[in-house]
Coordinates of C-alpha atoms and ligand atoms in Angstrom, one line a residue:
M19 CA 90.5 120.0 153.3
D20 CA 93.0 118.1 155.4
A21 CA 96.1 119.3 153.8
T22 CA 99.4 120.6 155.2
T23 CA 102.0 122.9 153.9
T24 CA 105.4 121.4 153.7
P25 CA 108.3 123.9 154.1
A26 CA 110.1 122.5 151.1
T27 CA 107.3 123.1 148.6
K28 CA 104.8 125.5 150.2
V29 CA 102.2 123.5 148.4
A30 CA 99.4 121.7 150.2
T31 CA 99.5 117.9 150.0
V32 CA 96.5 115.7 149.6
K33 CA 96.3 112.9 152.2
L34 CA 95.5 109.2 152.1
L35 CA 92.7 108.0 154.3
I36 CA 93.6 104.7 156.0
G37 CA 92.0 103.3 159.2
G38 CA 90.0 106.5 159.8
K39 CA 93.1 108.8 159.7
F40 CA 94.2 111.2 157.0
V41 CA 97.9 110.4 156.6
E42 CA 100.7 111.8 154.5
S43 CA 102.0 109.4 151.9
K44 CA 105.6 108.2 152.1
T45 CA 105.8 108.0 148.3
T46 CA 108.4 109.9 146.3
E47 CA 106.0 110.3 143.3
W48 CA 103.7 113.3 143.4
R49 CA 101.6 115.1 140.8
D50 CA 100.4 118.7 140.7
I51 CA 96.7 119.5 140.9
V52 CA 96.3 122.5 138.6
N53 CA 93.5 125.1 138.3
P54 CA 92.7 124.8 134.6
A55 CA 91.6 128.4 134.2
T56 CA 94.9 129.8 135.6
Q57 CA 97.5 127.0 135.8
E58 CA 98.0 127.8 139.5
V59 CA 99.2 124.7 141.4
L60 CA 96.6 124.1 144.1
A61 CA 98.1 121.1 145.8
K62 CA 100.1 117.9 145.2
V63 CA 98.7 114.5 145.1
P64 CA 100.7 111.4 146.0
F65 CA 100.9 108.2 144.0
A66 CA 100.6 105.8 146.8
T67 CA 103.1 102.9 147.4
Q68 CA 102.2 99.2 147.3
D69 CA 102.5 99.2 151.1
E70 CA 100.0 102.0 151.4
V71 CA 97.5 100.2 149.2
D72 CA 98.0 97.1 151.3
A73 CA 97.5 99.0 154.5
A74 CA 94.2 100.6 153.1
V75 CA 92.9 97.1 152.1
A76 CA 94.0 95.6 155.4
S77 CA 92.1 98.3 157.4
A78 CA 89.0 97.8 155.3
K79 CA 89.2 94.0 155.8
E80 CA 89.5 94.4 159.5
A81 CA 86.6 96.9 159.7
F82 CA 84.4 94.6 157.7
K83 CA 84.3 92.1 160.6
T84 CA 82.1 94.4 162.6
W85 CA 80.6 96.7 160.0
R86 CA 78.9 93.7 158.2
K87 CA 76.9 93.0 161.4
T88 CA 76.0 96.6 162.1
A89 CA 72.2 97.1 162.1
I90 CA 70.7 98.2 158.8
G91 CA 69.0 101.2 160.6
A92 CA 72.3 102.3 162.1
R93 CA 73.9 102.2 158.6
A94 CA 71.0 104.1 157.1
R95 CA 71.1 106.9 159.8
I96 CA 74.8 107.7 158.9
F97 CA 73.7 108.5 155.4
L98 CA 70.7 110.6 156.6
K99 CA 73.3 112.6 158.5
Y100 CA 75.7 112.6 155.6
Q101 CA 73.1 114.1 153.2
Q102 CA 72.5 116.9 155.6
L103 CA 76.2 117.7 155.9
I104 CA 76.6 117.7 152.1
R105 CA 73.7 120.2 151.8
E106 CA 75.3 122.4 154.5
H107 CA 78.6 122.4 152.7
M108 CA 77.3 122.7 149.1
G109 CA 78.9 126.1 148.4
E110 CA 82.3 125.1 149.8
L111 CA 82.3 121.7 147.9
A112 CA 81.3 123.5 144.6
A113 CA 84.1 126.0 145.0
I114 CA 86.8 123.3 145.5
L115 CA 85.4 121.4 142.5
T116 CA 85.5 124.4 140.2
A117 CA 89.0 125.4 141.3
E118 CA 90.5 122.0 140.4
Q119 CA 88.2 120.8 137.6
G120 CA 87.1 124.0 135.8
K121 CA 83.4 123.6 135.4
T122 CA 81.1 126.6 136.3
L123 CA 80.0 127.0 139.9
P124 CA 76.3 126.2 139.2
D125 CA 77.4 123.1 137.3
A126 CA 79.7 122.1 140.1
E127 CA 76.7 122.3 142.5
G128 CA 74.9 120.1 140.0
D129 CA 77.8 117.6 140.2
V130 CA 77.5 117.5 144.0
F131 CA 73.7 117.4 143.9
R132 CA 73.5 114.4 141.6
G133 CA 75.8 112.6 144.0
L134 CA 73.7 113.8 147.0
E135 CA 70.7 112.1 145.4
V136 CA 72.5 108.8 145.7
V137 CA 73.3 109.5 149.3
E138 CA 69.6 110.1 149.9
H139 CA 68.9 106.8 148.2
A140 CA 71.4 105.0 150.4
A141 CA 69.6 106.3 153.5
G142 CA 66.6 104.3 152.3
I143 CA 68.5 101.0 152.3
G144 CA 65.9 99.5 154.6
N145 CA 63.6 99.2 151.7
L146 CA 66.2 98.0 149.2
Q147 CA 68.4 95.2 150.8
L148 CA 65.5 92.8 151.1
G149 CA 65.4 89.1 150.4
E150 CA 62.5 86.9 149.3
F151 CA 60.6 84.3 151.2
A152 CA 58.5 81.3 149.9
N153 CA 56.4 79.4 152.4
N154 CA 55.9 75.6 152.1
V155 CA 58.0 74.9 149.0
A156 CA 57.7 71.3 150.1
G157 CA 56.0 69.8 153.1
G158 CA 57.2 71.8 156.1
V159 CA 59.9 73.4 154.0
D160 CA 60.5 77.2 153.5
T161 CA 63.0 78.9 151.2
Y162 CA 64.3 82.4 151.7
S163 CA 67.1 84.5 150.4
V164 CA 69.3 87.1 152.1
L165 CA 71.5 89.7 150.5
Q166 CA 74.9 89.7 152.3
P167 CA 77.7 92.1 151.8
L168 CA 80.8 90.9 149.9
G169 CA 83.7 92.3 151.9
V170 CA 86.2 94.9 150.7
C171 CA 85.0 96.7 147.6
A172 CA 87.0 99.3 145.6
G173 CA 86.1 102.2 143.4
I174 CA 88.2 103.9 140.6
T175 CA 86.8 107.3 139.4
P176 CA 87.3 109.7 136.5
F177 CA 88.1 113.4 136.5
N178 CA 84.9 114.8 135.0
F179 CA 82.5 114.3 138.0
P180 CA 84.8 114.2 141.0
A181 CA 81.8 114.6 143.4
M182 CA 79.0 112.6 141.8
I183 CA 80.9 109.5 140.7
P184 CA 82.6 108.8 144.0
L185 CA 79.1 109.3 145.6
W186 CA 77.7 106.7 143.1
M187 CA 80.0 104.2 144.7
F188 CA 81.0 104.3 148.3
P189 CA 77.6 105.2 149.9
M190 CA 75.8 102.3 148.3
A191 CA 78.7 99.9 148.9
I192 CA 79.0 100.9 152.6
V193 CA 75.3 101.1 153.4
T194 CA 74.9 97.5 152.1
G195 CA 77.5 96.4 154.7
N196 CA 80.7 96.4 152.7
T197 CA 83.9 98.4 153.4
F198 CA 85.6 100.4 150.7
V199 CA 88.8 101.6 149.2
L200 CA 88.4 104.6 146.8
K201 CA 91.0 105.7 144.2
P202 CA 89.8 109.1 143.0
S203 CA 91.1 110.8 139.8
E204 CA 94.6 112.1 140.3
Q205 CA 93.6 115.2 138.4
D206 CA 91.0 116.6 140.9
P207 CA 90.9 114.6 144.1
M208 CA 90.4 117.5 146.5
V209 CA 86.6 117.7 146.4
T210 CA 86.4 113.9 146.8
M211 CA 88.6 114.2 149.9
R212 CA 86.4 116.9 151.4
L213 CA 83.4 114.6 150.8
C214 CA 85.3 111.8 152.6
E215 CA 85.9 114.1 155.6
L216 CA 82.2 114.8 155.8
A217 CA 81.5 111.1 155.5
L218 CA 83.6 110.4 158.6
E219 CA 81.9 113.3 160.4
A220 CA 78.6 111.7 159.6
G221 CA 79.7 108.6 161.5
I222 CA 81.3 106.2 159.1
P223 CA 83.6 104.2 161.4
P224 CA 87.4 104.0 161.0
G225 CA 88.5 101.6 158.3
V226 CA 85.1 101.4 156.6
L227 CA 86.0 104.1 154.0
N228 CA 89.7 104.3 152.9
V229 CA 91.3 106.4 150.1
V230 CA 94.5 105.8 148.1
H231 CA 95.7 108.0 145.3
G232 CA 97.6 107.3 142.2
G233 CA 97.5 106.2 138.6
E234 CA 98.2 103.0 136.7
A235 CA 100.3 101.2 139.3
V236 CA 97.7 101.8 142.1
V237 CA 94.8 100.7 139.8
N238 CA 96.7 97.5 138.9
A239 CA 97.4 96.9 142.6
I240 CA 93.7 97.2 143.3
C241 CA 92.8 94.8 140.4
D242 CA 95.2 92.2 141.7
H243 CA 94.6 92.5 145.4
K244 CA 93.5 89.1 146.8
D245 CA 91.4 90.7 149.6
I246 CA 89.3 93.0 147.3
K247 CA 86.0 91.3 146.2
A248 CA 84.5 93.8 143.8
I249 CA 85.5 96.8 141.8
S250 CA 83.4 99.7 140.4
F251 CA 85.1 101.7 137.6
V252 CA 84.0 104.8 135.7
G253 CA 86.3 106.2 133.1
S254 CA 87.6 105.7 129.5
T255 CA 86.9 102.6 127.5
K256 CA 90.6 101.8 127.2
V257 CA 91.3 101.9 130.9
G258 CA 87.9 100.3 131.8
T259 CA 88.5 97.4 129.5
H260 CA 91.9 96.8 131.1
V261 CA 90.4 97.0 134.6
Y262 CA 87.6 94.6 133.7
N263 CA 89.9 92.0 132.2
R264 CA 92.6 92.2 134.8
A265 CA 90.3 92.3 137.8
S266 CA 88.0 89.5 136.4
L267 CA 91.0 87.3 135.9
A268 CA 91.8 87.9 139.5
G269 CA 88.3 86.5 140.4
K270 CA 86.6 89.8 141.2
R271 CA 83.1 91.1 140.5
V272 CA 83.6 94.1 138.2
Q273 CA 81.3 96.8 136.8
C274 CA 82.9 99.4 134.3
M275 CA 81.0 102.4 132.9
M276 CA 83.1 103.7 130.0
G277 CA 83.4 106.1 127.0
A278 CA 80.6 107.3 124.8
K279 CA 79.6 109.0 121.5
N280 CA 76.0 110.1 122.2
H281 CA 73.8 110.9 119.3
A282 CA 70.6 113.0 119.4
I283 CA 68.0 112.7 116.6
V284 CA 66.4 116.0 115.6
M285 CA 63.1 115.4 113.7
P286 CA 61.8 118.3 111.6
D287 CA 58.6 118.5 113.7
A288 CA 60.6 119.2 116.9
N289 CA 60.0 122.4 118.9
K290 CA 62.9 124.3 117.3
E291 CA 63.8 126.7 120.1
Q292 CA 63.6 124.1 122.8
T293 CA 65.7 121.7 120.7
L294 CA 68.4 124.2 119.9
N295 CA 68.7 125.2 123.6
A296 CA 68.8 121.5 124.7
L297 CA 71.5 120.6 122.1
A298 CA 73.7 123.6 123.0
G299 CA 73.5 122.9 126.7
A300 CA 74.2 119.2 126.2
A301 CA 77.0 119.6 123.7
F302 CA 78.9 122.5 125.3
G303 CA 78.0 122.4 129.0
A304 CA 80.9 121.3 131.2
A305 CA 83.0 122.0 128.0
G306 CA 81.7 118.8 126.6
Q307 CA 83.4 116.8 129.3
R308 CA 80.4 114.6 130.2
C309 CA 80.0 111.0 129.4
M310 CA 76.4 111.8 128.5
A311 CA 77.2 114.9 126.5
V312 CA 75.5 115.0 123.1
S313 CA 78.4 115.0 120.7
V314 CA 76.6 114.1 117.5
A315 CA 73.2 115.6 116.3
V316 CA 71.5 113.7 113.5
L317 CA 69.4 116.2 111.6
V318 CA 66.5 114.5 109.8
G319 CA 64.8 115.8 106.7
D320 CA 64.2 119.6 106.8
A321 CA 66.0 119.8 110.2
R322 CA 69.2 119.7 108.0
N323 CA 68.5 123.4 107.4
W324 CA 69.0 124.2 111.1
V325 CA 72.8 124.3 111.0
S326 CA 73.0 128.1 111.0
D327 CA 70.5 128.3 113.8
L328 CA 72.5 125.9 115.9
V329 CA 75.7 128.0 115.2
E330 CA 73.9 131.2 116.3
K331 CA 72.7 129.5 119.5
A332 CA 76.3 128.2 120.2
K333 CA 77.6 131.7 119.8
T334 CA 75.4 133.0 122.6
L335 CA 77.3 130.9 125.1
K336 CA 80.0 132.7 127.2
V337 CA 83.4 131.1 127.6
G338 CA 85.3 131.9 130.8
A339 CA 86.5 130.8 134.2
G340 CA 84.1 128.7 136.1
V341 CA 84.2 131.0 139.1
D342 CA 82.9 134.0 137.1
K343 CA 79.2 134.8 136.9
G344 CA 77.3 134.3 133.7
V345 CA 79.9 131.9 132.2
D346 CA 78.5 128.9 130.3
V347 CA 81.6 127.0 129.2
G348 CA 84.7 126.7 131.4
P349 CA 88.2 125.4 130.5
L350 CA 89.2 121.9 129.6
V351 CA 90.6 120.0 132.6
S352 CA 94.3 120.0 131.5
C353 CA 96.8 121.2 128.9
A354 CA 96.9 117.6 127.6
A355 CA 93.1 117.7 127.1
F356 CA 93.4 121.0 125.3
D357 CA 96.0 119.6 122.9
R358 CA 93.9 116.5 122.2
V359 CA 90.7 118.5 121.5
T360 CA 92.3 121.2 119.3
G361 CA 94.2 118.4 117.5
L362 CA 91.0 116.6 116.8
I363 CA 89.4 119.8 115.4
E364 CA 92.4 120.1 113.0
R365 CA 91.8 116.5 112.0
G366 CA 88.1 117.2 111.4
V367 CA 89.1 120.0 108.9
A368 CA 91.7 117.8 107.3
D369 CA 89.2 115.0 106.9
G370 CA 86.8 117.3 105.0
A371 CA 84.1 118.2 107.5
T372 CA 82.7 121.7 107.4
L373 CA 83.9 123.8 110.4
A374 CA 80.7 125.8 110.8
L375 CA 81.9 127.4 114.1
D376 CA 85.5 127.4 115.2
G377 CA 85.9 127.7 119.0
R378 CA 89.6 127.6 119.1
K379 CA 91.4 130.6 120.6
P380 CA 88.5 132.3 122.4
T381 CA 89.3 135.5 124.2
V382 CA 89.0 135.2 127.9
P383 CA 90.3 138.4 129.5
G384 CA 92.3 137.8 132.8
Y385 CA 92.7 134.1 132.1
E386 CA 95.1 134.1 129.2
K387 CA 96.8 130.8 130.3
G388 CA 93.5 128.9 130.7
N389 CA 92.7 125.7 128.7
F390 CA 89.8 127.3 126.9
V391 CA 88.1 126.0 123.8
G392 CA 84.8 127.6 122.8
P393 CA 81.7 125.9 121.3
T394 CA 82.7 124.3 118.0
V395 CA 80.3 123.0 115.3
F396 CA 81.2 120.7 112.5
A397 CA 78.7 120.1 109.7
D398 CA 78.8 117.4 106.9
V399 CA 80.4 114.9 109.3
K400 CA 80.5 111.3 108.1
P401 CA 81.4 107.9 109.8
G402 CA 85.1 107.2 109.2
M403 CA 86.2 110.7 110.1
S404 CA 88.3 110.9 113.3
I405 CA 85.9 113.5 114.9
Y406 CA 83.0 110.9 114.4
E407 CA 84.9 107.8 115.5
Q408 CA 86.6 109.2 118.6
E409 CA 85.2 110.5 121.8
I410 CA 86.4 114.1 121.6
F411 CA 85.4 115.0 125.2
G412 CA 85.5 118.7 124.4
P413 CA 82.9 121.3 123.3
V414 CA 82.6 120.0 119.8
L415 CA 79.3 119.1 118.2
C416 CA 79.3 117.0 115.0
L417 CA 76.2 117.3 112.7
V418 CA 75.2 114.5 110.5
G419 CA 72.3 114.5 108.0
A420 CA 69.7 111.7 107.5
D421 CA 66.8 111.4 105.2
N422 CA 64.4 109.7 107.7
I423 CA 64.2 108.3 111.2
D424 CA 65.0 104.7 109.9
D425 CA 68.4 105.9 108.6
A426 CA 69.0 107.9 111.8
I427 CA 68.3 104.8 114.0
E428 CA 70.5 102.6 111.8
L429 CA 73.4 105.1 112.1
I430 CA 73.2 105.2 115.9
N431 CA 72.8 101.4 116.2
A432 CA 75.9 100.9 114.0
N433 CA 78.0 103.0 116.4
P434 CA 79.7 100.7 118.9
N435 CA 78.9 103.0 121.9
G436 CA 75.7 102.7 123.9
N437 CA 75.8 105.2 126.7
G438 CA 73.0 107.7 126.0
T439 CA 70.8 109.0 123.1
A440 CA 67.9 111.3 122.6
I441 CA 65.2 112.2 120.1
F442 CA 63.6 115.6 119.7
T443 CA 60.1 115.4 118.2
Q444 CA 56.5 116.3 118.7
S445 CA 55.4 112.9 117.4
G446 CA 54.5 110.3 120.0
A447 CA 54.7 107.7 117.3
A448 CA 58.3 108.6 116.3
A449 CA 59.3 108.7 120.0
R450 CA 57.7 105.3 120.6
R451 CA 59.5 103.9 117.5
F452 CA 62.8 105.3 118.7
Q453 CA 62.5 104.0 122.2
E454 CA 61.6 100.6 120.9
D455 CA 64.3 100.2 118.2
I456 CA 67.3 102.1 119.5
D457 CA 70.1 99.9 120.8
V458 CA 71.3 102.3 123.5
G459 CA 70.9 101.9 127.3
Q460 CA 69.7 105.3 128.2
V461 CA 67.1 107.1 126.1
G462 CA 65.9 110.7 126.3
I463 CA 62.6 111.9 124.7
N464 CA 63.0 115.6 124.4
V465 CA 65.5 115.2 127.2
P466 CA 69.1 115.6 126.0
I467 CA 71.1 114.0 128.9
P468 CA 68.9 111.2 130.2
V469 CA 70.9 110.2 133.3
P470 CA 68.5 108.2 135.5
V471 CA 67.6 109.4 139.0
P472 CA 68.8 107.0 141.7
M473 CA 65.6 104.9 142.2
F474 CA 66.6 103.6 138.7
S475 CA 70.1 102.5 137.8
F476 CA 72.7 104.0 135.3
T477 CA 72.2 101.7 132.3
G478 CA 74.7 102.4 129.6
S479 CA 75.1 99.5 127.2
R480 CA 77.3 97.9 124.5
A481 CA 80.8 99.3 124.3
S482 CA 80.1 101.9 127.0
K483 CA 79.8 99.3 129.7
L484 CA 81.3 96.0 130.9
G485 CA 79.6 93.9 133.6
D486 CA 75.9 93.3 134.0
L487 CA 74.8 95.5 136.8
G488 CA 75.0 99.3 136.8
P489 CA 75.7 101.9 139.5
Y490 CA 73.0 102.9 142.1
G491 CA 69.3 102.0 142.1
K492 CA 68.3 98.4 142.6
Q493 CA 71.0 97.0 140.4
V494 CA 73.9 98.1 142.6
V495 CA 72.3 96.5 145.7
L496 CA 72.7 93.2 143.8
F497 CA 76.2 94.2 142.6
Y498 CA 77.4 94.9 146.2
T499 CA 75.8 91.8 147.8
Q500 CA 75.9 88.0 147.5
T501 CA 72.5 86.4 147.4
K502 CA 72.3 83.5 149.8
T503 CA 69.3 81.2 149.5
V504 CA 68.3 79.2 152.5
T505 CA 66.1 76.1 152.4
S506 CA 64.9 75.2 155.9
R507 CA 62.8 72.5 157.6
W508 CA 62.2 72.3 161.4
F509 CA 61.1 69.1 162.9
D510 CA 58.8 68.4 165.8
D511 CA 57.5 65.1 167.0
S512 CA 54.6 65.2 164.5
T513 CA 56.7 65.9 161.5
V514 CA 59.7 63.7 162.0
S515 CA 60.2 61.6 158.9
H516 CA 61.2 58.0 158.9
G517 CA 63.7 56.4 156.6
V518 CA 66.4 57.6 154.2
N519 CA 65.4 59.6 151.1
T520 CA 67.9 59.1 148.3
T521 CA 66.0 61.1 145.7
I522 CA 66.4 64.8 144.8
A523 CA 63.0 65.7 146.1
L524 CA 62.8 67.7 149.4
Ligands
NAD10 P1 90.5 107.6 132.5 O1 90.1 106.3 132.0 O2 91.7 108.3 132.0 O3 90.7 107.6 134.1 C1 89.8 106.9 135.0 C2 90.6 106.3 136.2 O4 91.5 105.4 135.7 C3 91.3 107.4 136.9 O5 91.2 107.2 138.3 C4 92.8 107.2 136.5 O6 93.7 107.5 137.5 C5 92.8 105.7 136.1 N1 93.8 105.5 135.0 C6 94.2 106.3 134.0 N2 95.0 105.7 133.2 C7 95.2 104.4 133.6 C8 95.9 103.3 133.2 N3 96.7 103.4 132.1 N4 95.8 102.2 133.9 C9 95.1 102.1 135.0 N5 94.3 103.1 135.5 C10 94.4 104.3 134.8 O7 89.2 108.6 132.4 P2 89.1 110.2 132.6 O8 89.9 110.9 131.5 O9 89.4 110.5 134.0 O10 87.5 110.4 132.4 C11 87.0 110.6 131.1 C12 86.4 109.3 130.6 O11 85.5 108.7 131.5 C13 85.6 109.5 129.3 O12 85.9 108.5 128.4 C14 84.1 109.5 129.7 O13 83.2 109.1 128.8 C15 84.2 108.4 130.8 N6 83.1 108.5 131.7 C16 82.2 107.5 131.6 C17 81.1 107.6 132.5 C18 80.0 106.6 132.4 O14 79.2 106.5 133.3 N7 79.9 105.8 131.3 C19 81.0 108.7 133.4 C20 82.0 109.6 133.5 C21 83.1 109.5 132.6

């Protein structure tokens, strides 16, 4: 990555990207980027100043004047090149990601790959950014619509998918003709910056993609900036709600994908081995730090007897550093996350849930300082308990019992979150019933983490989302463009009308 070593600290610094150049911030406020398996400081990230945010937006505003008129094929070809560069650098990108975020190397490649799919989708923009045309809507009159870019758009991203989520945003914003200012997570911005370097190498012109780093102050500056037209946010419900309210008040178009508490229903007729494997992977993979992680399993009828099988399955997972082969569960991203997750496990015990598997204090030889929590299973969990009400964002699975599918659906629909849900069953009728009646935006049928591929859109719902339109797919083309509808009539000598028409008719 484009980082230098300053004599004073001997630690690399992460750069800002403004006007096509990677520049050192002039800020006095820096934060360490820490390897969560070792506590090694990998680099320092600046919290940009107001002047630097203004400079990034000004550069994007200037670049928009020409970028908005760049041919759609020329825009698409940059993303064709970009997808090739990402493929060629997959191993390097995954290694950076694992070092700063903690997830296993294969999972880090998955993180990059799910973003790469959106880049491929962006390369097909010629088939997506299409208007409509109606011939002869009145005598000699045609109506057609065009989807025009908005101007400067901004993206604010979370720590848990530092490759995929930035790639949800800037490729689709830029390929539709906008320019962009990205604010990556301050916890793991290095892989995001490497992806930005490759984007410039692919041909994104200076000023079209800019990056500022920081926390609350920079996010607020983005929400308030008069020259930013739209904001895409992914992160916690608390911050997303703040961003939505503040940026909407400032007149911007905003989409916020936020926190979750994803439930999976396990019917007694489900294929047991397949279901146990799916639940363990979805609850404990990425150490539970996925917005689509399954954090609650609702065991219906005789499936309530599967608790010990689930515990045995969870015990087969290996906890360790993400760089090591054969590891299933890496460390939590930070010491603060470790304290929050272990604190919630304590609360679960105090609230009366049964700690069926305690993942605290796993032994990870060679990584004694890492933020490790192993797979943890709570049985007899009830609404009202902190571990049920809060998003734990750690490798903790809560088990709830239900007598039948009606009770299970009622429980899920009563939870405020609506990001993802799944059912495990061999009954088509039960699956159809679930799909029809469940009030959650993304539904899996024997699929534990139903994140849509990019020809569809990410469609979390209720408290997990603010704004109408989701990331990628067809929806985001509408989010990043203004529909302009043209009604046109051309006269020649034979069609010239005589007299004034004072009615509303065409
Ligand atoms: P976060 O909300 O703490 O941070 C997200 C972004 O907001 C970061 O860029 C951060 O710098 C910024 N930020 C943090 N505090 C802020 C404040 N007080 N004011 C303004 N900006 C602030 O989220 P996180 O911990 O990085 O990510 C985990 C959360 O993201 C989880 O809740 C998870 O469910 C959610 N998430 C949701 C989706 C989805 O698609 N629904 C996807 C991934 C993650």
